[in-house]
Coordinates of C-alpha atoms in Angstrom, one line a residue:
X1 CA 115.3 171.0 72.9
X2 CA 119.1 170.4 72.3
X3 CA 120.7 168.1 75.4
X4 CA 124.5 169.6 75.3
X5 CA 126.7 166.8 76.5
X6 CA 130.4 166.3 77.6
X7 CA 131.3 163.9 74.9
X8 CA 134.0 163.9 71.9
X9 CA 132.2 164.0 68.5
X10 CA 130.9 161.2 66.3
X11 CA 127.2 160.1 65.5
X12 CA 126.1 156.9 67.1
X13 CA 122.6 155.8 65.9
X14 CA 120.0 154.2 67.0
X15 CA 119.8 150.9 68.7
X16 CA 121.4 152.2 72.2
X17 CA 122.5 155.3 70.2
X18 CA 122.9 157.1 73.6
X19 CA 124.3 154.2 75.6
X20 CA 127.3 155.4 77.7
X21 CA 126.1 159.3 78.4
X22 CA 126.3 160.7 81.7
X23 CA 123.8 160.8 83.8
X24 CA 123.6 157.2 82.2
X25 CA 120.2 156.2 83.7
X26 CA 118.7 159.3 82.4
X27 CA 119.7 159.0 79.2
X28 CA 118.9 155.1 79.1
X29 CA 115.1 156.2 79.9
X30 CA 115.2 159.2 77.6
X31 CA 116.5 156.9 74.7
X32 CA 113.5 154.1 76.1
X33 CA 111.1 157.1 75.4
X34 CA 111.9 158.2 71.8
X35 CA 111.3 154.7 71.1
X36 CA 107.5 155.4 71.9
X37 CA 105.3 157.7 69.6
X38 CA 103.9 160.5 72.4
X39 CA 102.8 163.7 70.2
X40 CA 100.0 165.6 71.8
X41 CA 97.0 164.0 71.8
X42 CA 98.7 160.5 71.8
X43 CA 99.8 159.9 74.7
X44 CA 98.4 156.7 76.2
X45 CA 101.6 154.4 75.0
X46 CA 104.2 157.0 77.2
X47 CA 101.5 157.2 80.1
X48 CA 100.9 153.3 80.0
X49 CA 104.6 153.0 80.4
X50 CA 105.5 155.2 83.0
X51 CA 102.5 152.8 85.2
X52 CA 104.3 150.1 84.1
X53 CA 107.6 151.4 85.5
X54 CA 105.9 152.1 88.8
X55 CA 104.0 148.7 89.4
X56 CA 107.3 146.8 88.5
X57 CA 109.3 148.5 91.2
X58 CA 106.5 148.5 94.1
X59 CA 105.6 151.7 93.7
X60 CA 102.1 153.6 94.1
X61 CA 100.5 155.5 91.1
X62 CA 97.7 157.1 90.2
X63 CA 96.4 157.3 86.3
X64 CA 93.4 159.6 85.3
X65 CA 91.0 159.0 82.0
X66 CA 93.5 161.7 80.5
X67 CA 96.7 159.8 80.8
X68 CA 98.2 162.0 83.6
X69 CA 100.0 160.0 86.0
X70 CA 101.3 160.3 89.3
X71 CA 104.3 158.1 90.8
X72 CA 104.8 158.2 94.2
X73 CA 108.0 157.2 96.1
X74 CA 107.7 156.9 99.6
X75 CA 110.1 159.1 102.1
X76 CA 113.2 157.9 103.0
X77 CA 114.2 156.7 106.3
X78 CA 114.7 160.1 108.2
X79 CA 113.1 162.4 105.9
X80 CA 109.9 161.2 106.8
X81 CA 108.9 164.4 108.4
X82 CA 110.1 166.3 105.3
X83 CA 108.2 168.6 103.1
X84 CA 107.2 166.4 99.8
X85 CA 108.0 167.1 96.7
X86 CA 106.9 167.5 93.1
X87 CA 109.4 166.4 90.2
X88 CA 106.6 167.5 87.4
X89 CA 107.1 167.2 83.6
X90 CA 104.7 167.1 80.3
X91 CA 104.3 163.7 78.0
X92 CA 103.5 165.1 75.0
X93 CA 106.2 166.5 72.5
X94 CA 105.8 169.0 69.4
X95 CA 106.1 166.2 66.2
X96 CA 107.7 168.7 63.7
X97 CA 109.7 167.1 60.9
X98 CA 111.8 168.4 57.6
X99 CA 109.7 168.5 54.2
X100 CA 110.3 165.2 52.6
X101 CA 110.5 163.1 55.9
X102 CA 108.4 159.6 55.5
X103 CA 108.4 159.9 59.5
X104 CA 104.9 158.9 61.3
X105 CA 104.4 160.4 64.8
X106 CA 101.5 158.3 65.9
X107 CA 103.4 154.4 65.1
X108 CA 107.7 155.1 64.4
X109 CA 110.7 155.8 67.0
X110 CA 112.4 158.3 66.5
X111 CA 116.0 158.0 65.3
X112 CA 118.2 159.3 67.9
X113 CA 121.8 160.1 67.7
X114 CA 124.8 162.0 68.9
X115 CA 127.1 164.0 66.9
X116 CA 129.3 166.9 67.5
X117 CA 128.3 166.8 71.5
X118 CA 124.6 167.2 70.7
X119 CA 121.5 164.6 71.3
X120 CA 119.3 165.0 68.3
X121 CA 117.2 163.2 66.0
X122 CA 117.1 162.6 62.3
X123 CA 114.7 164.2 60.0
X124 CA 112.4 165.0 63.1
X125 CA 111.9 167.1 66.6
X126 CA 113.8 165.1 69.4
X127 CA 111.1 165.5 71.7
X128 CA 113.4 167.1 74.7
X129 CA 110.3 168.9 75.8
X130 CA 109.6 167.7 77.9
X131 CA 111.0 164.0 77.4
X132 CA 114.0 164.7 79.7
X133 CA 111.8 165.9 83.0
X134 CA 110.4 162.2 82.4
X135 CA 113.7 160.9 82.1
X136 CA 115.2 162.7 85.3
X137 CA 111.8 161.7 87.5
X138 CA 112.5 158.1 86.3
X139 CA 115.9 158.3 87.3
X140 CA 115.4 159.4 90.9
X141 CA 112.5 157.4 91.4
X142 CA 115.1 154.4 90.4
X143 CA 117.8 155.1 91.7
X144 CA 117.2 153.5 95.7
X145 CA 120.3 155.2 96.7
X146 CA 118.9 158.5 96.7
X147 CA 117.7 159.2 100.6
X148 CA 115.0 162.2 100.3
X149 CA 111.7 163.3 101.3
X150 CA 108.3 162.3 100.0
X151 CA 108.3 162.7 96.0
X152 CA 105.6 162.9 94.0
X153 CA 106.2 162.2 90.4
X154 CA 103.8 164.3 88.3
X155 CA 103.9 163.8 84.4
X156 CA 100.8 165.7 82.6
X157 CA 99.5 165.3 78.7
X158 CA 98.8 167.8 76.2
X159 CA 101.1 170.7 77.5
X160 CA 102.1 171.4 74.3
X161 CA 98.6 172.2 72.9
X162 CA 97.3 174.2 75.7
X163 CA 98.4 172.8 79.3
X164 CA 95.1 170.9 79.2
X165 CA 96.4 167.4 81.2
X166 CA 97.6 169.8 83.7
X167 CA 94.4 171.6 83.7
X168 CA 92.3 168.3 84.2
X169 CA 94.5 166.9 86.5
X170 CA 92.1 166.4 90.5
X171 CA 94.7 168.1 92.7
X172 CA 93.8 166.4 95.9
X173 CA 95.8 163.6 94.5
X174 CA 99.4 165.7 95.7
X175 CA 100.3 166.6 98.9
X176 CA 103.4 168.1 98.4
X177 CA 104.7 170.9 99.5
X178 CA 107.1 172.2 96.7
X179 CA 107.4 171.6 93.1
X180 CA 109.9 171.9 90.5
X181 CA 109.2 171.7 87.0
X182 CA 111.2 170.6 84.2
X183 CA 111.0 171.9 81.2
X184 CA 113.6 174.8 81.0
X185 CA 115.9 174.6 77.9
X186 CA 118.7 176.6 80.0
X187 CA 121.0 174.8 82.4
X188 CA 121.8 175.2 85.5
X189 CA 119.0 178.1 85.8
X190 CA 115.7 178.4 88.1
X191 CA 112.6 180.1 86.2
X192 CA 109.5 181.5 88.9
X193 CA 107.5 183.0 85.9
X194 CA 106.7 182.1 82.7
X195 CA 104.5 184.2 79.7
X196 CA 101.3 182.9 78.8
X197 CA 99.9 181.8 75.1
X198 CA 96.6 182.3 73.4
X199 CA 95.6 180.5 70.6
X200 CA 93.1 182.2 67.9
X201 CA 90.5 180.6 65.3
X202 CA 90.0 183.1 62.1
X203 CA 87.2 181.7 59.9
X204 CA 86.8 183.2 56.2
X205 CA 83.9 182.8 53.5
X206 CA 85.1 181.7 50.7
X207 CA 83.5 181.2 47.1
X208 CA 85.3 179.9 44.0
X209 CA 85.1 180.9 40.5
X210 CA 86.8 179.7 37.7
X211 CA 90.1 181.1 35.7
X212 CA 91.4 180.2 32.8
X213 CA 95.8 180.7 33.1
X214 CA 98.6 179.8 33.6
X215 CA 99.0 177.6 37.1
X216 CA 102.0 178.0 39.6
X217 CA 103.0 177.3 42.9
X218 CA 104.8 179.4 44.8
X219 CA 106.9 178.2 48.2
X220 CA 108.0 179.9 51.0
X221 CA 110.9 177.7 52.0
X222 CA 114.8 177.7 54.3
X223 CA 113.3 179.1 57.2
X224 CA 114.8 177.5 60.5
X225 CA 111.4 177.9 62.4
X226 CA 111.8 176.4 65.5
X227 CA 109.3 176.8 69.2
X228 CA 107.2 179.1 69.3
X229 CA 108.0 179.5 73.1
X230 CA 111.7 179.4 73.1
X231 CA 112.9 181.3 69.5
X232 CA 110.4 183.3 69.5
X233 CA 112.4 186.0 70.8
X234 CA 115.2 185.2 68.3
X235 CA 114.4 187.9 65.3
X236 CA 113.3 184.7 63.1
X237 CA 111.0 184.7 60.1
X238 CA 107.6 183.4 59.9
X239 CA 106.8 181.5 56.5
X240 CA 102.9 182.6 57.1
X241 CA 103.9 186.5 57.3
X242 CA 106.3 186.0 54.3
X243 CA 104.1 184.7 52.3
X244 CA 101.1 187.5 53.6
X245 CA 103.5 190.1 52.4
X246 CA 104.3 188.3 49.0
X247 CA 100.5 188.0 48.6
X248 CA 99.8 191.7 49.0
X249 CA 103.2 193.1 46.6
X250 CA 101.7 191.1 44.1
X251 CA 98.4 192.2 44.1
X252 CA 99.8 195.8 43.5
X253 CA 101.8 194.8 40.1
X254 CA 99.3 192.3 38.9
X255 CA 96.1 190.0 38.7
X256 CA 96.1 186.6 40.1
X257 CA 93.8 183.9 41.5
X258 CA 94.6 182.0 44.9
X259 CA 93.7 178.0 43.9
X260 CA 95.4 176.7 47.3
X261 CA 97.3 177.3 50.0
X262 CA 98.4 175.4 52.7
X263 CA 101.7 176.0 55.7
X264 CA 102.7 175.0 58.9
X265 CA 102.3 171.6 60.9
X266 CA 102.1 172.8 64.4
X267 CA 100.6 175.7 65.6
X268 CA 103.2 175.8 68.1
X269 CA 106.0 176.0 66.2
X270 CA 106.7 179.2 63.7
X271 CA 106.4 178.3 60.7
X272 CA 109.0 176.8 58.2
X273 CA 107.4 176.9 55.2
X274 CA 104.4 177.2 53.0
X275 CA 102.6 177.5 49.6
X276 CA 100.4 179.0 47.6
X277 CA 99.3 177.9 43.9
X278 CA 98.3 180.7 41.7
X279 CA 96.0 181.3 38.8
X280 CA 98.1 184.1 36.7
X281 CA 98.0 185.3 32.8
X282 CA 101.1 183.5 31.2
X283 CA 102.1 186.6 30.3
X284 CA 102.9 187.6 34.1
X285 CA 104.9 184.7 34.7
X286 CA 108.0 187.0 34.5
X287 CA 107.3 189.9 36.0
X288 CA 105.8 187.2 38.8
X289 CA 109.8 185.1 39.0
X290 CA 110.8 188.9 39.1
X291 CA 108.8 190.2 42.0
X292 CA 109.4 187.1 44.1
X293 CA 113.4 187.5 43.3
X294 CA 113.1 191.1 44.9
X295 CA 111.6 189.9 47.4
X296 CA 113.6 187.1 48.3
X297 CA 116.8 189.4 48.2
X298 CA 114.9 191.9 50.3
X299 CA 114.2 188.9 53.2
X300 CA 117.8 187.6 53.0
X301 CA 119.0 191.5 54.0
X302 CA 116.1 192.2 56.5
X303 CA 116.7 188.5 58.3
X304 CA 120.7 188.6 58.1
X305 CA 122.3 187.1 61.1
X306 CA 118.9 184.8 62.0
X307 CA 117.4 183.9 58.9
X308 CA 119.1 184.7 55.9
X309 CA 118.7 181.1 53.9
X310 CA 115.1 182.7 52.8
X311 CA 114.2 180.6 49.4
X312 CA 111.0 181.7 47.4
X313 CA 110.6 179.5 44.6
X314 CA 108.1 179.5 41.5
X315 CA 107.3 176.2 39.7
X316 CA 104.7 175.2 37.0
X317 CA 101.7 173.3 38.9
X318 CA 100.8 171.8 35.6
X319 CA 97.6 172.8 34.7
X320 CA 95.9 175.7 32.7
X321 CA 92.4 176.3 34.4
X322 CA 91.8 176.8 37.8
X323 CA 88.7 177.2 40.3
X324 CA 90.3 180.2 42.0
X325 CA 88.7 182.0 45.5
X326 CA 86.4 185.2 44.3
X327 CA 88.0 188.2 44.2
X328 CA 86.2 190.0 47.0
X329 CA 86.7 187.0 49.2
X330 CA 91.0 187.6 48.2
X331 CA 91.1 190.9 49.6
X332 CA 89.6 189.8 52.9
X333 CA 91.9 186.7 52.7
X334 CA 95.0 189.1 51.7

């Protein structure tokens, strides 16, 4: 998620990188929370914090085996007979990074910065989604000055992999009455429906035999990727589908083995890139360079205006034999 921002240009990094950004108490917390490793499924550092923030300004909350939490601020004086509220958010972020980035999402902060009007973070997701919901509840629920009804802070785990803090949260903790959620990308607009997502296990057999060639890996790589949620409306290309496609052209002009192959981090984020290492007869190698060119050139026309900067690229893998997958077992796989 990109946080647009009424600033002049410049990069400020790290170490109260986003000091001086409006709303500044927002930001402050937001900053605070790229400071804590919170990827799905590792989010008892964030939660922990959050009950920290509450108990150290007098404030009720509730925490559940899962790492939900719920912070509750009390109504203010003449609201009392108000309807509550719900200021609800997710924990977890997507931890996607950029080949090549030494980054660890489960123990480093994330390097934050600004530049050209834009809160982002080097080498690595920023963690927007849903870190910015947190950042607003934390604001409110600090700020004294605010005179409102009942709120009921409600920050859930594991969205991104399948809603499942939300899921497992025991709803007769809440007695609100409305809820807003946020975790909308676009500003200054109110969703009331959202699609749904479905997530699919494929399991192949698989036997090996071995092949004596030459050995090469082939990359899928330049894609921009991004969420599977938010671009994937966007006409982008899929490194998986890509490389699916290369797979089957080549099977038409000549004989290979499949040794390994391995692509995408997050199987909520479209794919960026991937690899396969092939078995071929060094005689191939060629008309292989060749077929992956067209291809290539085929992409960068098909994916103009979203995706053009399409890369396939063939390298040695440094090794003549290979235990390659049976060839009745790479047509199902194909």
């Amino acid at each position: 998620m990109w946080l647009s921002l009424a600033i002049d240009g410049g990069i400020n990094i790290m170490n109260n990188a986003l000091k001086g950004l409006q709303p500044e108490k927002v930001f402050m917390f937001f900053e605070e929370l790229t400071q804590i490793p919170h990827g799905s499924h590792n989010t008892k550092q964030i939660s922990d914090f959050c009950v920290d923030f509450a108990k150290k300004r007098g404030l009720k909350v509730y925490q559940d085996e899962y790492n939900n939490v719920v912070i509750y601020r009390p109504a203010s004086k003449g609201y009392e007979n108000a309807p509550g509220v719900i200021i609800q958010g997710h924990l977890d972020m997507v931890c996607e990074k950029e080949s090549g980035c030494t980054h660890d999402f489960t123990k480093d902060a994330l390097d934050v910065y600004v530049e050209d009007g834009y809160v982002t973070a080097r080498g690595t997701t920023l963690g927007g989604d849903d870190g910015i919901a947190i950042a607003y509840a934390l604001a409110v629920l600090d700020d004294e000055s605010i005179q409102a009804p009942a709120i009921e802070a409600v920050f859930t785990v594991d969205e991104e992999v399948g809603l499942d803090g939300a899921k497992l949260l025991d709803g007769s903790v809440l007695s609100s009455k409305y809820l807003i959620n946020i975790d909308n990308e676009e500003e200054g607009a109110f969703i009331v429906g959202c699609a749904g997502g479905m997530r699919s296990g494929l399991k192949l057999p698989v036997s090996y035999t071995q092949m004596t060639g030459k050995s090469v890996k082939v990359t899928i790589t330049g894609l921009m990727g991004g969420h599977s949620g938010m671009e994937i409306n966007k006409g982008r290309a899929n490194a998986h589908i890509i490389l699916g496609r290369l797979l089957f052209n080549l099977d038409e002009e000549l004989f290979y083995g499949i040794s390994a192959l391995t692509g995408g981090r997050m199987d909520n984020a479209i794919a960026r890139e991937c690899s396969v290492t092939l078995c071929i007869n060094p005689d191939d190698e060629a008309r292989l360079k060749e077929l992956c060119g067209i291809l290539e050139a085929q992409l960068r026309n098909e994916y103009s205006g979203t995706d053009e900067g399409i890369r396939i690229v063939v390298e040695d893998s440094g090794t003549d034999n290979a235990g390659v997958i049976e060839e009745k077992n790479k047509q199902a796989f194909i």
